[in-house]
mmCIF file of C-alpha atoms in Angstrom:
data_model
loop_
_atom_site.group_PDB
_atom_site.id
_atom_site.type_symbol
_atom_site.label_atom_id
_atom_site.label_comp_id
_atom_site.label_asym_id
_atom_site.label_seq_id
_atom_site.Cartn_x
_atom_site.Cartn_y
_atom_site.Cartn_z
ATOM 1 C CA UNK A 1 -0.175 0.235 0.346
ATOM 2 C CA UNK A 2 1.356 3.421 -1.003
ATOM 3 C CA UNK A 3 2.035 6.129 1.951
ATOM 4 C CA UNK A 4 0.090 9.254 1.160
ATOM 5 C CA UNK A 5 2.957 11.344 2.918
ATOM 6 C CA UNK A 6 1.619 14.381 1.155
ATOM 7 C CA UNK A 7 -2.007 13.926 2.651
ATOM 8 C CA UNK A 8 -1.078 12.367 6.026
ATOM 9 C CA UNK A 9 -2.903 15.048 8.252
ATOM 10 C CA UNK A 10 -6.227 14.219 6.420
ATOM 11 C CA UNK A 11 -9.206 12.484 7.331
ATOM 12 C CA UNK A 12 -9.238 8.634 6.562
ATOM 13 C CA UNK A 13 -12.222 9.281 4.598
ATOM 14 C CA UNK A 14 -10.424 11.469 2.097
ATOM 15 C CA UNK A 15 -7.139 9.437 2.084
ATOM 16 C CA UNK A 16 -9.530 6.301 1.164
ATOM 17 C CA UNK A 17 -11.086 8.303 -1.662
ATOM 18 C CA UNK A 18 -7.661 8.849 -2.640
ATOM 19 C CA UNK A 19 -6.373 5.600 -2.401
ATOM 20 C CA UNK A 20 -8.976 4.544 -4.511
ATOM 21 C CA UNK A 21 -8.321 6.798 -7.471
ATOM 22 C CA UNK A 22 -4.884 5.548 -7.432
ATOM 23 C CA UNK A 23 -6.023 2.098 -7.410
ATOM 24 C CA UNK A 24 -8.068 2.311 -10.328
ATOM 25 C CA UNK A 25 -5.449 4.551 -12.177
ATOM 26 C CA UNK A 26 -7.643 7.632 -12.151
ATOM 27 C CA UNK A 27 -5.657 10.205 -10.013
ATOM 28 C CA UNK A 28 -3.845 11.397 -13.140
ATOM 29 C CA UNK A 29 -7.179 11.767 -15.288
ATOM 30 C CA UNK A 30 -8.812 13.610 -12.072
ATOM 31 C CA UNK A 31 -6.021 16.164 -11.955
ATOM 32 C CA UNK A 32 -5.611 16.958 -15.309
ATOM 33 C CA UNK A 33 -9.343 17.474 -16.085
ATOM 34 C CA UNK A 34 -9.281 19.982 -13.086
ATOM 35 C CA UNK A 35 -5.927 21.480 -14.098
ATOM 36 C CA UNK A 36 -5.123 20.834 -18.014
ATOM 37 C CA UNK A 37 -1.412 20.559 -17.883
ATOM 38 C CA UNK A 38 -0.529 23.659 -19.972
ATOM 39 C CA UNK A 39 2.792 25.095 -19.886
ATOM 40 C CA UNK A 40 2.480 28.507 -18.520
ATOM 41 C CA UNK A 41 5.141 31.339 -19.557
ATOM 42 C CA UNK A 42 6.764 31.955 -16.043
ATOM 43 C CA UNK A 43 9.862 29.673 -16.644
ATOM 44 C CA UNK A 44 12.666 32.288 -16.262
ATOM 45 C CA UNK A 45 13.424 33.646 -12.728
ATOM 46 C CA UNK A 46 12.729 37.262 -14.291
ATOM 47 C CA UNK A 47 9.318 36.027 -15.135
ATOM 48 C CA UNK A 48 8.810 34.665 -11.718
ATOM 49 C CA UNK A 49 10.023 38.108 -10.029
ATOM 50 C CA UNK A 50 7.755 40.119 -12.163
ATOM 51 C CA UNK A 51 4.832 37.386 -11.461
ATOM 52 C CA UNK A 52 5.633 37.814 -7.712
ATOM 53 C CA UNK A 53 5.595 41.393 -7.654
ATOM 54 C CA UNK A 54 2.259 41.960 -9.424
ATOM 55 C CA UNK A 55 0.712 39.789 -6.724
ATOM 56 C CA UNK A 56 2.515 41.608 -4.033
ATOM 57 C CA UNK A 57 1.939 44.970 -5.416
ATOM 58 C CA UNK A 58 -1.839 44.309 -5.596
ATOM 59 C CA UNK A 59 -2.196 42.913 -2.400
ATOM 60 C CA UNK A 60 0.536 43.902 -0.593
ATOM 61 C CA UNK A 61 1.809 47.244 -1.015
ATOM 62 C CA UNK A 62 2.748 48.430 2.214
ATOM 63 C CA UNK A 63 4.764 45.487 2.973
ATOM 64 C CA UNK A 64 8.662 45.578 2.503
ATOM 65 C CA UNK A 65 10.207 44.986 -0.612
ATOM 66 C CA UNK A 66 11.595 42.231 -2.227
ATOM 67 C CA UNK A 67 14.972 41.956 -3.637
ATOM 68 C CA UNK A 68 15.007 38.486 -5.182
ATOM 69 C CA UNK A 69 12.494 35.911 -6.781
ATOM 70 C CA UNK A 70 14.057 32.936 -8.212
ATOM 71 C CA UNK A 71 13.398 28.918 -8.878
ATOM 72 C CA UNK A 72 15.431 26.781 -7.052
ATOM 73 C CA UNK A 73 16.515 23.175 -8.113
ATOM 74 C CA UNK A 74 17.738 22.333 -4.526
ATOM 75 C CA UNK A 75 14.983 23.532 -2.177
ATOM 76 C CA UNK A 76 12.994 20.544 -1.931
ATOM 77 C CA UNK A 77 15.706 18.316 -1.409
ATOM 78 C CA UNK A 78 17.305 20.257 1.267
ATOM 79 C CA UNK A 79 14.303 21.993 2.945
ATOM 80 C CA UNK A 80 11.582 19.324 2.318
ATOM 81 C CA UNK A 81 9.445 22.455 1.095
ATOM 82 C CA UNK A 82 8.090 24.027 -2.117
ATOM 83 C CA UNK A 83 8.942 27.370 -1.306
ATOM 84 C CA UNK A 84 10.919 29.724 0.974
ATOM 85 C CA UNK A 85 10.797 32.929 2.293
ATOM 86 C CA UNK A 86 13.746 34.237 3.630
ATOM 87 C CA UNK A 87 15.150 37.718 5.380
ATOM 88 C CA UNK A 88 18.503 37.991 4.654
ATOM 89 C CA UNK A 89 20.443 40.822 6.658
ATOM 90 C CA UNK A 90 24.293 42.082 5.404
ATOM 91 C CA UNK A 91 26.525 44.495 7.136
ATOM 92 C CA UNK A 92 27.606 47.188 4.461
ATOM 93 C CA UNK A 93 29.661 49.512 6.098
ATOM 94 C CA UNK A 94 28.277 50.903 9.150
ATOM 95 C CA UNK A 95 24.826 50.047 8.104
ATOM 96 C CA UNK A 96 22.631 46.790 8.469
ATOM 97 C CA UNK A 97 20.838 46.102 5.103
ATOM 98 C CA UNK A 98 18.000 43.510 5.137
ATOM 99 C CA UNK A 99 16.477 41.985 2.036
ATOM 100 C CA UNK A 100 13.611 39.514 1.671
ATOM 101 C CA UNK A 101 13.840 36.881 -1.009
ATOM 102 C CA UNK A 102 11.509 34.259 -2.350
ATOM 103 C CA UNK A 103 12.969 30.954 -3.388
ATOM 104 C CA UNK A 104 10.307 28.550 -5.481
ATOM 105 C CA UNK A 105 10.942 24.928 -5.748
ATOM 106 C CA UNK A 106 11.665 24.361 -9.588
ATOM 107 C CA UNK A 107 8.905 21.980 -9.977
ATOM 108 C CA UNK A 108 6.596 24.593 -10.464
ATOM 109 C CA UNK A 109 8.057 25.532 -13.850
ATOM 110 C CA UNK A 110 6.031 22.926 -15.561
ATOM 111 C CA UNK A 111 3.300 22.759 -13.129
ATOM 112 C CA UNK A 112 -0.302 24.110 -13.593
ATOM 113 C CA UNK A 113 0.017 28.077 -13.386
ATOM 114 C CA UNK A 114 -2.793 27.500 -10.216
ATOM 115 C CA UNK A 115 -0.341 25.762 -8.113
ATOM 116 C CA UNK A 116 2.438 28.228 -8.898
ATOM 117 C CA UNK A 117 -0.047 31.219 -7.792
ATOM 118 C CA UNK A 118 -0.590 29.037 -4.340
ATOM 119 C CA UNK A 119 2.993 28.792 -3.709
ATOM 120 C CA UNK A 120 3.824 32.438 -4.294
ATOM 121 C CA UNK A 121 0.943 33.419 -2.180
ATOM 122 C CA UNK A 122 1.907 31.507 0.451
ATOM 123 C CA UNK A 123 5.456 32.885 0.478
ATOM 124 C CA UNK A 124 4.194 36.504 0.148
ATOM 125 C CA UNK A 125 1.920 35.795 3.207
ATOM 126 C CA UNK A 126 5.025 35.670 5.055
ATOM 127 C CA UNK A 127 6.020 39.001 4.361
ATOM 128 C CA UNK A 128 3.308 39.942 6.804
ATOM 129 C CA UNK A 129 2.619 36.850 9.174
ATOM 130 C CA UNK A 130 5.589 34.773 9.965
ATOM 131 C CA UNK A 131 3.687 31.918 11.459
ATOM 132 C CA UNK A 132 1.308 29.405 10.039
ATOM 133 C CA UNK A 133 -1.593 30.648 11.932
ATOM 134 C CA UNK A 134 -4.931 31.800 11.752
ATOM 135 C CA UNK A 135 -4.426 35.223 10.646
ATOM 136 C CA UNK A 136 -1.754 33.734 8.028
ATOM 137 C CA UNK A 137 -4.237 31.751 6.181
ATOM 138 C CA UNK A 138 -6.759 34.366 5.882
ATOM 139 C CA UNK A 139 -4.009 36.512 4.373
ATOM 140 C CA UNK A 140 -3.409 33.590 1.929
ATOM 141 C CA UNK A 141 -7.411 33.180 1.142
ATOM 142 C CA UNK A 142 -7.452 36.999 0.694
ATOM 143 C CA UNK A 143 -4.718 37.111 -2.314
ATOM 144 C CA UNK A 144 -6.102 33.739 -3.294
ATOM 145 C CA UNK A 145 -9.777 32.718 -2.308
ATOM 146 C CA UNK A 146 -9.359 29.261 -3.387
ATOM 147 C CA UNK A 147 -6.223 28.951 -1.574
ATOM 148 C CA UNK A 148 -7.158 25.795 0.824
ATOM 149 C CA UNK A 149 -8.912 23.862 -2.264
ATOM 150 C CA UNK A 150 -5.301 24.768 -4.503
ATOM 151 C CA UNK A 151 -3.296 23.381 -1.425
ATOM 152 C CA UNK A 152 -5.142 19.963 -1.207
ATOM 153 C CA UNK A 153 -4.746 19.567 -5.252
ATOM 154 C CA UNK A 154 -1.188 20.318 -4.980
ATOM 155 C CA UNK A 155 -0.763 17.436 -2.670
ATOM 156 C CA UNK A 156 -2.677 15.480 -5.201
ATOM 157 C CA UNK A 157 -0.783 16.248 -8.053
ATOM 158 C CA UNK A 158 2.810 15.593 -6.031
ATOM 159 C CA UNK A 159 1.153 12.171 -5.278
ATOM 160 C CA UNK A 160 0.462 11.596 -8.779
ATOM 161 C CA UNK A 161 4.300 12.829 -9.600
ATOM 162 C CA UNK A 162 5.552 10.677 -6.664
ATOM 163 C CA UNK A 163 3.661 7.480 -7.673
ATOM 164 C CA UNK A 164 5.309 7.893 -11.345
ATOM 165 C CA UNK A 165 8.807 8.643 -10.717
ATOM 166 C CA UNK A 166 8.201 12.277 -11.840
ATOM 167 C CA UNK A 167 9.041 14.137 -8.847
ATOM 168 C CA UNK A 168 12.368 13.309 -7.153
ATOM 169 C CA UNK A 169 12.542 15.281 -3.973
#
């Protein structure tokens, strides 16, 4: 029996339905029907930066600027995550300079655009809210009303990729 590591915190009722889809070979079809795999054009770091800044400027105008947004090939292997928000502080002369950086797992270059947006929204929310608490998730839902459904569907997508050996963490 396959371990549903991306769905470990979900109820037995939900995981049983997912197992049924896996056993019948329909998980990929369900995902593809809901999110037709069409290559989006946000494949470069510059395009990702522009996309992220566009969302930031729409919802988080008053937050500190972001200095860097990049795809990172190593992010899921090292950190067991899909995106990272870092706050980097450096001493320059007598001043302490701080910069916000966002790194997104490279898997999102070829994932449905909805999943990329969900991860970007998640990392942007960390500009205002550091912890994964109620206010954090409220902010995520403000920027992307389907946030929780997209997060679940992304977990299904990762499970599908894992089953087919297409997602090498």
